Amino acid sequence: MTATAGFRFSTAPEPHRQRTKEIMSKHPEVRALIGKNPLTAIAVVGMVAAMVAGAYLVRDTSWWIVVLAAYAGGAFVNHALFVMIHECTHHLLFKRKSWNLVAAIVANLPHTLPSAISFVRYHIKHHAFQGVHELDGDLPDHWEAKLINHSFFGKALWMLLFPVFQAVRTVRLKEIKPVDGWIVANWVVQISFNVAIWMLFGPKAFFFLLFSFFFSVGLHPLGARWIQEHYLTLDEKQETYSYYGPLNTVAFNVGYHNEHHDFPSIPWNKLPSLKKQAPEYYDSLLAHTSWTRLFFRFLFDNKISLYMRVLRN
C-alpha cells in the first residue's frame, strides 16, 4: 500500500468479497442468518414517537436544556434511527423494496433533514465500489482532507458539520440521479413534518430534533462511528474495522462493520451470531472497543487525519 495525494492507495481488491466466499464455503450454516426482520419496523415507530415526545417535553424549557437534552438523549435515539435507515437501505425489514423505502422515510422524520432516500442511493455504491473515489461517497473529497488536515479545530469542525460535508461529497458522484420520485417524496414528507412540529410545539421542539441529528453523527462519541469503520487508525493493512463495545446495544449492532460488509443481507440482530459462527475470520481482525476513546483520539492525535483512507482504481 502506497500514499497517493495523501491517501493510501491499494492495488488489491476490496477485502470483503473474498472473505465472504471463504466463510460461505467453510461455514455454510451462516446462510440461515440471511433474511428480513420486519420487527425492526416496530423499533422505528417507537423511536420516532420517542423523539416527538422529547420535542414536546422541551418546547417551553431553557435553550441550554434543549441542547443538553439533544446531546445526552436525543442524539442516541437519532443515531439509532440512522441505523434503521441503513437497515432499510439493504432491504432488511420487508421483502418489498417500496416498503423498506417508506420505512426509511419514516425513520428519517426526527432528523429534520430529508436524507434517507439519498443515503439509500449512495450507500449501495459504497458497498459495491469501496475505495473508488469517483463512486464511494463515504470517502472524503481531496479538498476536504486538505482543509481539515491534522488540526484539532479542523477535525472538531468536520465532526460538528459532518452532515454538510457528507452532502457536498455527492456532487462528485456523477452516476447517481440527484432527484427522482422517491427523493421528492422524502422532501415533501420531511418538510411537512418539520412544519407540523414548529407549528404545534414551537421552535425549541424543532431545534431539539435538529441538534439531536447533528450530535448523533457529529461532534459526539457516537460520531466516532464514522472514524471506526474505515479509517486506518489501528493498522494500515486493515481497511475495515468493527466496534465491539457497549454502545452496540443502543445502536442496533452497527459496530459489527466487517461482518456487515461481508454479509449485507444479514439483519442487525443476527450479526453477533455471524461473528460467533466464523470466529477464525473475525477474532483475528483488529477492532475498536470504545467509541469515546476513539472520539478523543481522533481529535487530539495529530497523526490522524482524513487522509487515512484507502483508495483503489
Short mmCIF file of C-alpha atoms in Angstrom, two decimals:
data_model
loop_
_atom_site.label_atom_id
_atom_site.label_comp_id
_atom_site.label_asym_id
_atom_site.label_seq_id
_atom_site.Cartn_x
_atom_site.Cartn_y
_atom_site.Cartn_z
CA MET A 1 0.00 0.00 0.00
CA THR A 2 1.39 3.39 -1.00
CA ALA A 3 0.44 7.01 -0.34
CA THR A 4 -1.17 8.90 -3.23
CA ALA A 5 -2.08 12.59 -2.81
CA GLY A 6 -2.12 11.99 0.95
CA PHE A 7 -4.45 8.99 0.81
CA ARG A 8 -3.27 5.38 0.87
CA PHE A 9 -3.52 3.61 -2.47
CA SER A 10 -4.03 -0.13 -2.82
CA THR A 11 -3.81 -2.33 -5.88
CA ALA A 12 -5.55 -5.16 -4.02
CA PRO A 13 -9.29 -5.75 -4.39
CA GLU A 14 -11.53 -4.71 -1.51
CA PRO A 15 -11.28 -7.36 1.23
CA HIS A 16 -14.89 -8.38 1.72
CA ARG A 17 -15.87 -10.38 -1.36
CA GLN A 18 -13.09 -12.92 -0.90
CA ARG A 19 -13.78 -13.33 2.82
CA THR A 20 -17.49 -13.82 2.09
CA LYS A 21 -16.69 -16.64 -0.35
CA GLU A 22 -14.41 -18.34 2.14
CA ILE A 23 -16.88 -18.10 5.01
CA MET A 24 -19.72 -19.41 2.85
CA SER A 25 -17.51 -22.35 1.85
CA LYS A 26 -16.30 -23.24 5.36
CA HIS A 27 -19.44 -22.24 7.27
CA PRO A 28 -22.48 -22.86 5.05
CA GLU A 29 -24.66 -22.61 8.15
CA VAL A 30 -24.37 -18.81 8.02
CA ARG A 31 -26.86 -18.88 5.14
CA ALA A 32 -29.59 -19.36 7.75
CA LEU A 33 -28.80 -15.89 9.14
CA ILE A 34 -29.69 -14.17 5.87
CA GLY A 35 -33.21 -12.76 5.77
CA LYS A 36 -35.57 -9.99 6.86
CA ASN A 37 -36.54 -8.68 10.28
CA PRO A 38 -39.93 -6.95 9.99
CA LEU A 39 -39.99 -6.39 13.77
CA THR A 40 -37.42 -3.66 13.16
CA ALA A 41 -40.33 -1.53 11.93
CA ILE A 42 -41.75 -1.55 15.47
CA ALA A 43 -38.45 -0.11 16.74
CA VAL A 44 -38.61 2.58 14.05
CA VAL A 45 -42.11 3.69 15.04
CA GLY A 46 -41.26 3.58 18.74
CA MET A 47 -38.15 5.73 18.37
CA VAL A 48 -39.88 8.27 16.13
CA ALA A 49 -42.61 8.55 18.77
CA ALA A 50 -39.96 8.95 21.49
CA MET A 51 -38.29 11.81 19.61
CA VAL A 52 -41.63 13.57 19.08
CA ALA A 53 -42.36 13.15 22.78
CA GLY A 54 -38.94 14.56 23.63
CA ALA A 55 -39.54 17.55 21.38
CA TYR A 56 -42.87 18.16 23.14
CA LEU A 57 -41.30 17.99 26.60
CA VAL A 58 -38.60 20.60 25.87
CA ARG A 59 -40.86 23.00 23.99
CA ASP A 60 -41.05 25.52 26.88
CA THR A 61 -37.69 24.90 28.58
CA SER A 62 -34.49 26.96 28.51
CA TRP A 63 -32.26 26.72 25.45
CA TRP A 64 -29.44 25.14 27.46
CA ILE A 65 -31.81 22.33 28.45
CA VAL A 66 -32.77 21.87 24.79
CA VAL A 67 -29.10 21.50 23.83
CA LEU A 68 -28.29 19.23 26.78
CA ALA A 69 -31.29 17.01 26.13
CA ALA A 70 -30.29 16.73 22.48
CA TYR A 71 -26.69 15.79 23.33
CA ALA A 72 -27.40 13.41 26.22
CA GLY A 73 -30.58 11.77 24.96
CA GLY A 74 -31.85 12.73 21.54
CA ALA A 75 -28.52 12.00 19.85
CA PHE A 76 -28.67 8.33 20.85
CA VAL A 77 -32.20 7.85 19.53
CA ASN A 78 -31.48 9.76 16.33
CA HIS A 79 -28.32 7.73 15.75
CA ALA A 80 -30.33 4.54 16.18
CA LEU A 81 -32.84 5.83 13.62
CA PHE A 82 -29.98 6.43 11.21
CA VAL A 83 -29.04 2.78 11.71
CA MET A 84 -32.65 1.88 10.88
CA ILE A 85 -32.35 3.82 7.61
CA HIS A 86 -29.22 1.78 6.97
CA GLU A 87 -31.21 -1.43 7.52
CA CYS A 88 -33.89 -0.19 5.11
CA THR A 89 -31.18 0.60 2.56
CA HIS A 90 -30.28 -3.09 2.44
CA HIS A 91 -33.96 -4.10 2.37
CA LEU A 92 -33.64 -5.94 5.67
CA LEU A 93 -37.13 -5.14 7.00
CA PHE A 94 -39.51 -6.24 4.26
CA LYS A 95 -39.40 -8.21 1.02
CA ARG A 96 -40.89 -5.35 -0.98
CA LYS A 97 -38.37 -2.65 -1.82
CA SER A 98 -41.03 0.07 -1.63
CA TRP A 99 -41.97 -0.87 1.94
CA ASN A 100 -38.35 -0.52 3.02
CA LEU A 101 -38.15 2.91 1.39
CA VAL A 102 -41.32 4.02 3.19
CA ALA A 103 -39.84 2.79 6.49
CA ALA A 104 -36.65 4.75 5.75
CA ILE A 105 -38.67 7.95 5.19
CA VAL A 106 -40.49 7.39 8.50
CA ALA A 107 -37.18 6.79 10.34
CA ASN A 108 -35.86 10.00 8.78
CA LEU A 109 -38.59 12.21 10.29
CA PRO A 110 -36.83 13.25 13.56
CA HIS A 111 -33.65 14.09 11.62
CA THR A 112 -35.35 17.19 10.13
CA LEU A 113 -33.12 16.95 7.02
CA PRO A 114 -34.57 14.79 4.20
CA SER A 115 -31.63 12.45 3.64
CA ALA A 116 -32.99 8.89 3.82
CA ILE A 117 -33.53 8.15 0.13
CA SER A 118 -30.33 9.92 -0.91
CA PHE A 119 -28.46 7.77 1.62
CA VAL A 120 -30.01 4.66 0.09
CA ARG A 121 -28.69 5.62 -3.35
CA TYR A 122 -25.14 6.48 -2.25
CA HIS A 123 -24.61 3.79 0.36
CA ILE A 124 -25.17 0.94 -2.07
CA LYS A 125 -22.36 2.38 -4.21
CA HIS A 126 -20.11 2.38 -1.13
CA HIS A 127 -20.57 -1.37 -0.81
CA ALA A 128 -20.11 -2.07 -4.50
CA PHE A 129 -17.11 0.23 -5.04
CA GLN A 130 -15.36 0.56 -1.68
CA GLY A 131 -12.32 2.81 -2.06
CA VAL A 132 -13.13 4.01 -5.60
CA HIS A 133 -13.11 7.77 -5.15
CA GLU A 134 -15.40 8.53 -8.07
CA LEU A 135 -18.14 6.20 -6.77
CA ASP A 136 -17.71 5.83 -2.99
CA GLY A 137 -19.40 8.73 -1.19
CA ASP A 138 -18.01 7.53 2.15
CA LEU A 139 -14.56 8.79 1.10
CA PRO A 140 -13.61 12.40 1.85
CA ASP A 141 -13.02 14.77 -1.05
CA HIS A 142 -9.40 15.73 -1.70
CA TRP A 143 -10.13 19.36 -0.80
CA GLU A 144 -11.95 18.19 2.34
CA ALA A 145 -8.99 16.17 3.61
CA LYS A 146 -6.58 19.00 2.79
CA LEU A 147 -8.78 21.59 4.52
CA ILE A 148 -9.17 19.60 7.76
CA ASN A 149 -5.65 18.13 7.75
CA HIS A 150 -4.29 17.18 11.21
CA SER A 151 -5.71 20.17 13.10
CA PHE A 152 -7.73 19.66 16.29
CA PHE A 153 -10.00 22.57 15.40
CA GLY A 154 -10.34 21.36 11.82
CA LYS A 155 -11.33 17.86 12.91
CA ALA A 156 -13.76 19.23 15.53
CA LEU A 157 -15.38 21.42 12.87
CA TRP A 158 -15.54 18.47 10.49
CA MET A 159 -17.33 16.34 13.06
CA LEU A 160 -19.69 19.16 14.03
CA LEU A 161 -20.68 19.75 10.40
CA PHE A 162 -20.34 16.16 9.22
CA PRO A 163 -23.78 16.05 7.52
CA VAL A 164 -22.82 19.13 5.48
CA PHE A 165 -19.53 17.62 4.31
CA GLN A 166 -21.32 14.36 3.52
CA ALA A 167 -23.88 16.17 1.38
CA VAL A 168 -21.23 18.13 -0.54
CA ARG A 169 -19.41 14.90 -1.45
CA THR A 170 -22.35 13.75 -3.52
CA VAL A 171 -21.50 16.32 -6.20
CA ARG A 172 -18.57 14.21 -7.37
CA LEU A 173 -20.63 11.04 -7.78
CA LYS A 174 -21.89 11.51 -11.31
CA GLU A 175 -23.51 8.09 -11.79
CA ILE A 176 -26.39 8.70 -9.37
CA LYS A 177 -29.50 10.70 -10.27
CA PRO A 178 -29.74 13.53 -7.73
CA VAL A 179 -33.54 13.65 -7.94
CA ASP A 180 -36.23 11.03 -8.51
CA GLY A 181 -39.77 10.40 -7.31
CA TRP A 182 -38.73 8.82 -4.03
CA ILE A 183 -36.38 11.68 -3.20
CA VAL A 184 -39.16 14.20 -3.90
CA ALA A 185 -41.49 12.21 -1.64
CA ASN A 186 -38.82 12.20 1.09
CA TRP A 187 -38.55 16.00 0.87
CA VAL A 188 -42.32 16.59 0.86
CA VAL A 189 -42.95 14.32 3.84
CA GLN A 190 -39.99 15.72 5.79
CA ILE A 191 -40.88 19.37 5.23
CA SER A 192 -44.49 18.69 6.21
CA PHE A 193 -43.31 17.01 9.42
CA ASN A 194 -40.96 19.89 10.24
CA VAL A 195 -43.69 22.48 9.73
CA ALA A 196 -46.06 20.47 11.92
CA ILE A 197 -43.52 20.25 14.76
CA TRP A 198 -42.80 24.00 14.56
CA MET A 199 -46.49 24.99 14.44
CA LEU A 200 -47.70 22.57 17.11
CA PHE A 201 -44.78 22.60 19.58
CA GLY A 202 -42.73 25.68 18.70
CA PRO A 203 -39.15 26.42 17.59
CA LYS A 204 -37.42 24.85 20.59
CA ALA A 205 -39.01 21.50 19.80
CA PHE A 206 -37.81 21.73 16.21
CA PHE A 207 -34.27 22.69 17.19
CA PHE A 208 -34.17 19.86 19.73
CA LEU A 209 -34.64 17.49 16.79
CA LEU A 210 -32.13 19.34 14.62
CA PHE A 211 -29.46 19.44 17.35
CA SER A 212 -30.06 15.76 18.12
CA PHE A 213 -29.41 14.90 14.49
CA PHE A 214 -26.15 16.86 14.22
CA PHE A 215 -24.88 15.44 17.51
CA SER A 216 -25.88 11.89 16.55
CA VAL A 217 -23.50 11.79 13.59
CA GLY A 218 -21.04 14.53 14.54
CA LEU A 219 -19.25 16.11 17.50
CA HIS A 220 -20.25 13.38 19.92
CA PRO A 221 -18.77 9.98 20.89
CA LEU A 222 -21.37 8.47 18.55
CA GLY A 223 -19.70 10.35 15.70
CA ALA A 224 -16.60 8.21 16.19
CA ARG A 225 -18.50 5.51 14.34
CA TRP A 226 -17.54 7.16 11.05
CA ILE A 227 -13.87 7.03 12.06
CA GLN A 228 -14.13 3.46 13.32
CA GLU A 229 -15.47 1.95 10.13
CA HIS A 230 -12.79 2.61 7.51
CA TYR A 231 -10.11 4.99 8.81
CA LEU A 232 -6.71 3.34 9.25
CA THR A 233 -6.42 4.09 12.96
CA LEU A 234 -5.13 0.71 14.13
CA ASP A 235 -3.28 -0.86 11.19
CA GLU A 236 -2.72 0.45 7.68
CA LYS A 237 -3.03 -3.09 6.33
CA GLN A 238 -6.62 -3.46 7.56
CA GLU A 239 -9.20 -1.46 5.65
CA THR A 240 -12.40 -2.05 7.64
CA TYR A 241 -12.86 -2.22 11.42
CA SER A 242 -15.63 -3.40 13.69
CA TYR A 243 -16.58 -1.97 17.07
CA TYR A 244 -17.42 -4.40 19.90
CA GLY A 245 -18.40 -2.06 22.69
CA PRO A 246 -21.44 -1.42 24.91
CA LEU A 247 -22.98 1.22 22.65
CA ASN A 248 -23.87 -1.50 20.16
CA THR A 249 -26.80 -2.16 22.49
CA VAL A 250 -28.36 1.23 21.69
CA ALA A 251 -27.01 1.33 18.12
CA PHE A 252 -28.52 -1.93 16.87
CA ASN A 253 -25.15 -3.65 16.40
CA VAL A 254 -24.00 -1.18 13.76
CA GLY A 255 -20.49 -1.62 15.13
CA TYR A 256 -20.26 -5.06 13.51
CA HIS A 257 -18.96 -3.44 10.36
CA ASN A 258 -16.68 -6.12 8.95
CA GLU A 259 -19.50 -8.59 9.43
CA HIS A 260 -21.95 -6.25 7.72
CA HIS A 261 -19.72 -5.63 4.70
CA ASP A 262 -19.13 -9.35 4.32
CA PHE A 263 -22.84 -10.15 4.58
CA PRO A 264 -25.01 -7.07 3.98
CA SER A 265 -28.07 -9.35 3.70
CA ILE A 266 -27.92 -10.32 7.37
CA PRO A 267 -30.06 -8.06 9.62
CA TRP A 268 -28.69 -6.23 12.63
CA ASN A 269 -29.93 -8.71 15.25
CA LYS A 270 -28.02 -11.65 13.72
CA LEU A 271 -24.62 -10.03 13.12
CA PRO A 272 -23.22 -11.20 16.50
CA SER A 273 -24.21 -14.75 15.54
CA LEU A 274 -22.22 -14.42 12.32
CA LYS A 275 -19.14 -13.48 14.33
CA LYS A 276 -19.65 -16.49 16.62
CA GLN A 277 -20.14 -18.91 13.73
CA ALA A 278 -16.97 -17.81 11.91
CA PRO A 279 -14.63 -16.83 14.77
CA GLU A 280 -11.41 -17.58 12.90
CA TYR A 281 -12.24 -14.81 10.43
CA TYR A 282 -13.33 -12.09 12.85
CA ASP A 283 -11.44 -12.73 16.09
CA SER A 284 -8.18 -12.36 14.16
CA LEU A 285 -9.07 -8.84 12.97
CA LEU A 286 -8.26 -5.70 14.92
CA ALA A 287 -11.33 -3.98 16.33
CA HIS A 288 -12.34 -0.98 18.43
CA THR A 289 -13.89 -1.37 21.87
CA SER A 290 -14.68 2.27 22.71
CA TRP A 291 -16.20 4.98 20.53
CA THR A 292 -15.50 7.51 23.28
CA ARG A 293 -11.78 6.71 23.33
CA LEU A 294 -11.61 6.86 19.54
CA PHE A 295 -13.52 10.15 19.54
CA PHE A 296 -10.91 11.89 21.70
CA ARG A 297 -8.00 10.16 20.00
CA PHE A 298 -9.21 11.35 16.59
CA LEU A 299 -9.48 14.94 17.83
CA PHE A 300 -6.21 15.17 19.76
CA ASP A 301 -3.85 12.82 17.92
CA ASN A 302 -2.18 14.96 15.25
CA LYS A 303 -1.03 11.82 13.44
CA ILE A 304 -4.63 11.07 12.44
CA SER A 305 -6.19 12.90 9.52
CA LEU A 306 -8.86 12.38 6.87
CA TYR A 307 -6.15 11.11 4.53
CA MET A 308 -6.06 7.83 6.47
CA ARG A 309 -8.33 6.06 3.97
CA VAL A 310 -7.67 3.53 1.22
CA LEU A 311 -8.22 4.44 -2.44
CA ARG A 312 -8.21 1.99 -5.36
CA ASN A 313 -8.95 2.09 -9.05
#
